[in-house]
Protein backbone atom coordinates (compact mmCIF):
# COMPACT_ATOMS: atom_id res chain seq x y z
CA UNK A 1 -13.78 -1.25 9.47
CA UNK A 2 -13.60 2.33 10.55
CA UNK A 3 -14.92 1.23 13.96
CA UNK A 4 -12.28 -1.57 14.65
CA UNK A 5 -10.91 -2.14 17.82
CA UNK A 6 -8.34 0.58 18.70
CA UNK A 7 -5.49 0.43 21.17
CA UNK A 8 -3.24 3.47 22.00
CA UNK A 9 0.16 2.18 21.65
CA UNK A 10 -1.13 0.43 18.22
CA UNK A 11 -1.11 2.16 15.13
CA UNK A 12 -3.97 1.18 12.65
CA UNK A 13 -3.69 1.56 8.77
CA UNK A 14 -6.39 0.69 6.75
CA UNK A 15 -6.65 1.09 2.90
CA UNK A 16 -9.51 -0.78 0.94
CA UNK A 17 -9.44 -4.25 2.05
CA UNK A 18 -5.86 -3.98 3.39
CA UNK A 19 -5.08 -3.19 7.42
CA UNK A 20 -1.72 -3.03 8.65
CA UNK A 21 -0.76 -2.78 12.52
CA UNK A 22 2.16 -1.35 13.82
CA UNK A 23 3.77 -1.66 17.21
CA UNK A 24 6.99 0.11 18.32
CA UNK A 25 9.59 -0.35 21.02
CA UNK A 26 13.65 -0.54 21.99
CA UNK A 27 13.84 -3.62 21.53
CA UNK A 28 11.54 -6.58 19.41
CA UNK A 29 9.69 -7.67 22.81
CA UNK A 30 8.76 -4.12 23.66
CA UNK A 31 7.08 -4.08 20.63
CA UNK A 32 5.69 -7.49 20.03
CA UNK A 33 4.24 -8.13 23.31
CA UNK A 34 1.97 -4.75 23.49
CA UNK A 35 1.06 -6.29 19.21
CA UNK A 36 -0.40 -9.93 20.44
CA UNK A 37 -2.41 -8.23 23.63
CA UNK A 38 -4.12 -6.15 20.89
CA UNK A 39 -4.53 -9.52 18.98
CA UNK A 40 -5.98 -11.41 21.59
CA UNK A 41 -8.69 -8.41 21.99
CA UNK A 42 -9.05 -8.06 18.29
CA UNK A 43 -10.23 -11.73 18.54
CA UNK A 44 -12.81 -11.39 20.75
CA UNK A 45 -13.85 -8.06 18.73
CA UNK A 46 -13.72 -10.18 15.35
CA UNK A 47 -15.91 -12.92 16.98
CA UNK A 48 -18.52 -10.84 18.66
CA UNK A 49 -19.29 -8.61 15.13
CA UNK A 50 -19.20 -12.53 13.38
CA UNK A 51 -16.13 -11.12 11.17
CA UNK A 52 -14.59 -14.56 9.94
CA UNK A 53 -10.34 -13.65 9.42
CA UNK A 54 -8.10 -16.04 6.93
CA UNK A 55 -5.69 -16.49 9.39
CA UNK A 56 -3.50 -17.71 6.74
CA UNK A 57 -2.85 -14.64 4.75
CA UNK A 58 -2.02 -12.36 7.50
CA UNK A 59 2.20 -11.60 7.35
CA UNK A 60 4.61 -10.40 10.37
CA UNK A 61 7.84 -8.25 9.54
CA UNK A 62 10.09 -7.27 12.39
CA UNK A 63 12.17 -4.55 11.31
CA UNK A 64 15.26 -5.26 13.33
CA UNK A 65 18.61 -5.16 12.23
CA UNK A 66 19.68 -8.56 14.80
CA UNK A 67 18.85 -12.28 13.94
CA UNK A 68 17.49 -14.18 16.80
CA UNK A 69 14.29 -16.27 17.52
CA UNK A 70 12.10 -13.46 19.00
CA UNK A 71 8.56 -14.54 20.07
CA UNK A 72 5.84 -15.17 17.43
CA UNK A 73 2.80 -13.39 17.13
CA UNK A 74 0.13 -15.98 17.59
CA UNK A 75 -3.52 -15.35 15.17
CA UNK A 76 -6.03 -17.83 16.40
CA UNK A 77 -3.69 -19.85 18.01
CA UNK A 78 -2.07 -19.74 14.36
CA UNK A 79 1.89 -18.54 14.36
CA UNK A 80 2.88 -15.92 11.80
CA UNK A 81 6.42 -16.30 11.51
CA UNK A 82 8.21 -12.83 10.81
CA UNK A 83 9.43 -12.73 7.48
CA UNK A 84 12.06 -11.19 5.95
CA UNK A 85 10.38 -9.36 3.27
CA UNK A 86 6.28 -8.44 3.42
CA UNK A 87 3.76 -7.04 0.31
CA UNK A 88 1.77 -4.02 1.52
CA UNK A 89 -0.53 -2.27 -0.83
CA UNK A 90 2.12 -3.40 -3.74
CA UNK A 91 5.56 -2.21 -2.58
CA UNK A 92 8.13 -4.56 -1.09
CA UNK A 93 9.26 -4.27 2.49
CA UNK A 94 12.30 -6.00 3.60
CA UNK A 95 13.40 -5.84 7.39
CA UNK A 96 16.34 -3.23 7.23
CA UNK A 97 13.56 -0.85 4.67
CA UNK A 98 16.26 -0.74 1.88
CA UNK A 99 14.04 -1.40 -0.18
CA UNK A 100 16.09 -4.10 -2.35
CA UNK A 101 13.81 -6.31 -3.21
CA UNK A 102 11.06 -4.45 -4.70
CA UNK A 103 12.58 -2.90 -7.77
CA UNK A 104 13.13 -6.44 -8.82
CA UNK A 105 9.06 -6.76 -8.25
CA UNK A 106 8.61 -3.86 -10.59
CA UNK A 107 10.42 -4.90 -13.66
CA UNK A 108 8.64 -8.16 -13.50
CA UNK A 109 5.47 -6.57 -13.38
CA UNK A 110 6.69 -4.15 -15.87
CA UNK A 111 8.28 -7.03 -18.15
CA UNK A 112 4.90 -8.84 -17.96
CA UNK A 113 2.83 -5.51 -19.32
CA UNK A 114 5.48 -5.07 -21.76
CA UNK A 115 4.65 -8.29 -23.30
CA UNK A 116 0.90 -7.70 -23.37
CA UNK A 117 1.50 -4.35 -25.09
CA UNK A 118 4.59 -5.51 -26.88
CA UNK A 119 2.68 -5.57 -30.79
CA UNK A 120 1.73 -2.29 -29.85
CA UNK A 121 5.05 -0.20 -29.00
CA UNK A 122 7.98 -3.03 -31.19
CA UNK A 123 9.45 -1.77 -33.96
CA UNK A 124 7.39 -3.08 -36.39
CA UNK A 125 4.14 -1.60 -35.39
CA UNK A 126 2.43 0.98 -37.46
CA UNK A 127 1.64 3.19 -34.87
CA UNK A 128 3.32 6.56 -34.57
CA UNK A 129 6.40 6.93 -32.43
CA UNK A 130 4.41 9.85 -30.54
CA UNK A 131 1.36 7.03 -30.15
CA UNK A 132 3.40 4.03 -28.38
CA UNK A 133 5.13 6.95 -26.23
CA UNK A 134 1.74 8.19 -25.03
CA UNK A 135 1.39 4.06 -24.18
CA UNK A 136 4.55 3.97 -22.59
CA UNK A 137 3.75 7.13 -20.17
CA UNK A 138 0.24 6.10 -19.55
CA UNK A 139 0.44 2.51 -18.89
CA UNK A 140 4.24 1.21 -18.54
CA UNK A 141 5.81 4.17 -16.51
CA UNK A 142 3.69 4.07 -13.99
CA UNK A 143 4.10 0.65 -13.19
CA UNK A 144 8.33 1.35 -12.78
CA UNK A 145 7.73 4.56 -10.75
CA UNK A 146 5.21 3.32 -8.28
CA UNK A 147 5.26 4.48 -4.74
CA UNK A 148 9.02 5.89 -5.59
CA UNK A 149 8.76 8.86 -3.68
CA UNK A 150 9.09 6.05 -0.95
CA UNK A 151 11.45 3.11 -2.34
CA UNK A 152 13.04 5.72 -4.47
CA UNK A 153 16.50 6.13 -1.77
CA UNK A 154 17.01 2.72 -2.33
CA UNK A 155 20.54 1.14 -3.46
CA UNK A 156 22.25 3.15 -6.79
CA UNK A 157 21.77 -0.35 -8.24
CA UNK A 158 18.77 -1.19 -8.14
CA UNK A 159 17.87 2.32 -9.76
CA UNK A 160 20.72 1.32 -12.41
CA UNK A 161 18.85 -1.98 -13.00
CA UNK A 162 15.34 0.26 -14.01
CA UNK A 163 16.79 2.66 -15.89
CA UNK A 164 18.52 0.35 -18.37
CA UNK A 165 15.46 -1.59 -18.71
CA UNK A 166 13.60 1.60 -19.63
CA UNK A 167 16.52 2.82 -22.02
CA UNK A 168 16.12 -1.06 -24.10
CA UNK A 169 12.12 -0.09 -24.02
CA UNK A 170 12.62 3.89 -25.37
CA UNK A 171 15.67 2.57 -27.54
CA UNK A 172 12.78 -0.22 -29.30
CA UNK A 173 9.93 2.30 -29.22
CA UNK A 174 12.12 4.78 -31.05
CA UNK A 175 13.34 2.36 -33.68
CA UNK A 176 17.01 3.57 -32.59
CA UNK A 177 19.94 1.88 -34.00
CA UNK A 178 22.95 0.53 -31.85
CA UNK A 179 24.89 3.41 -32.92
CA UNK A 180 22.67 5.86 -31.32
CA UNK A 181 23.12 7.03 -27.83
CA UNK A 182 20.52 7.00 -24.95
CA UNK A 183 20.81 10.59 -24.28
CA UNK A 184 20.08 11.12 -27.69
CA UNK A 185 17.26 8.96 -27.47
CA UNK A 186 15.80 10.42 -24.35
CA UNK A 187 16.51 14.11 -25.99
CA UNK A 188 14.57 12.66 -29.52
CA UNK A 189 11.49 11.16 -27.66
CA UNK A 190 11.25 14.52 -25.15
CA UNK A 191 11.71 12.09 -22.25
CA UNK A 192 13.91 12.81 -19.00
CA UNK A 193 15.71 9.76 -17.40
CA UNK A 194 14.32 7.76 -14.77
CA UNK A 195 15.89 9.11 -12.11
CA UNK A 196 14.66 12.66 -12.49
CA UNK A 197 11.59 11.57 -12.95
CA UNK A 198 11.50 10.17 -9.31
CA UNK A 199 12.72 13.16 -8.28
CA UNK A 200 9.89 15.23 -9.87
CA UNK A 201 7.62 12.79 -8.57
CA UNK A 202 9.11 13.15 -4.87
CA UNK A 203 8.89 16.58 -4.89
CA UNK A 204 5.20 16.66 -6.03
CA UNK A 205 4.61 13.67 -3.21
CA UNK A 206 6.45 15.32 -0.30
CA UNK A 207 4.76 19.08 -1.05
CA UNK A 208 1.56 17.48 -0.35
CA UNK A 209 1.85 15.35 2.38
CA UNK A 210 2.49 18.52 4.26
CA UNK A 211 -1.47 19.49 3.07
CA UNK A 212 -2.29 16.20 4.45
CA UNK A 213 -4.72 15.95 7.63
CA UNK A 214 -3.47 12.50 9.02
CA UNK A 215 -3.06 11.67 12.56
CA UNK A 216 -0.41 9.18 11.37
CA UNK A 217 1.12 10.77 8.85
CA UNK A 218 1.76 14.17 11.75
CA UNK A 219 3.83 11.98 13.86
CA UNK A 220 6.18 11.58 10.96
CA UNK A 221 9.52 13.24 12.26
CA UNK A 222 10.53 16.44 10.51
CA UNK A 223 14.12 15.61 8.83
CA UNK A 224 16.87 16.74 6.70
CA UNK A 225 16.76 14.82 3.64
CA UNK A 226 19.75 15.93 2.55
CA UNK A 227 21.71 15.00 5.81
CA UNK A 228 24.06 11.96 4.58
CA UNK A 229 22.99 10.52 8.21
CA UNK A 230 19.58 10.57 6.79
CA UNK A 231 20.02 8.64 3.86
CA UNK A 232 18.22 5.45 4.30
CA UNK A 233 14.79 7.94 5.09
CA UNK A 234 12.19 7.91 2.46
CA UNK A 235 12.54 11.31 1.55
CA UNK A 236 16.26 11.56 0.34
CA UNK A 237 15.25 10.67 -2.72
CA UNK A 238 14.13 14.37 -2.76
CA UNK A 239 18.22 14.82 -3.13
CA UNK A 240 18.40 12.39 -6.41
């Protein structure tokens, strides 16, 4: 897919077997109109290398802060209806990019991983406190802290929401008592809270994006993260 169609006022991501196109402009017809003349040629491009598309997978966001019934983009003569909140390569997007709705996706997937590891890491398992921690930071992390560097400036609540659901996790991995505080916990089991951890993570992320050689990733503005005015940008969790 390296050699797909191009268009310059279209931006192209491709990871794997996932492609994302991006069109920008004042207002939602600026940018939706340039978006379906790429379609229509991507059509034709599709057809002539005999590349078959499920035109019922792909998914439209319009991230616009105004309701109203803005043209469709049109697949095939197939309508994909903007949505309200899109799955790319396993992080949420709603259409005002706070990001609320994907920490909910994470402790799901997080509670459901729990469960299959749950004999492993309870209370009553015979494996070493040291042993279901090395689980929990290899396998169950992760799966919370996932493209945070991104989703991480997202709502004080949401962030609440994870970290008490990893405090219940260290708190049964630990075989605390109710008595026992989490910052005791976290100090006992060598662990810093979730929240720091994003920010170690961010820092890490944002150092080496400037390393990056990306045509994309260079027309990213250059920003203040710790400008209040900036807040809702990716990067203030770098100020967490």
């Amino acid at each position: 897919m390296n050699d797909i169609l191009k268009q310059r006022n279209i931006i192209i991501s491709i990871y794997a077997d996932d492609t994302a196109l991006l069109a920008q402009g004042k207002t939602p017809s600026q940018a939706l109109t340039p978006l379906q003349n790429y379609l229509t040629k991507l059509e034709a491009w599709l057809i002539r290398w005999k590349i078959k598309l499920n035109v019922d997978k792909p998914e439209a966001i319009l991230f616009f802060k105004q309701k109203n019934d803005w043209p469709k983009i049109n697949i095939y003569d197939t309508p994909a209806d903007c949505k309200n909140e899109v799955k790319y390569l396993g992080v949420i997007l709603d259409k005002n990019l706070t990001f609320k709705y994907h920490p909910n996706h994470a402790r799901e997937k997080f509670n459901k991983a729990l469960r299959a590891q749950y004999s492993l890491i309870c209370r009553n398992s015979s494996l070493s406190i040291d042993n279901k921690m090395l689980i929990y930071l290899a396998y169950l992390r992760p799966i919370l802290a996932y493209a945070s560097p991104i989703w991480g400036r997202t709502s004080k609540s949401n962030l609440t929401q994870i970290q008490v659901l990893e405090n219940k996790t260290l708190r049964m991995i630990g075989n605390a008592r109710w008595y026992h505080r989490k910052e005791e916990i976290r100090t006992a089991l060598k662990i810093a809270s979730f929240t720091k951890f994003i920010r170690k993570l961010s820092d890490k992320f944002y150092a080496d994006l400037l390393k990056v050689c990306n045509a994309s990733i260079a027309k990213i503005p250059i920003y203040d993260p710790t400008d209040p005015s900036n807040r809702k940008r990716p990067s203030f969790s770098l100020t967490l």
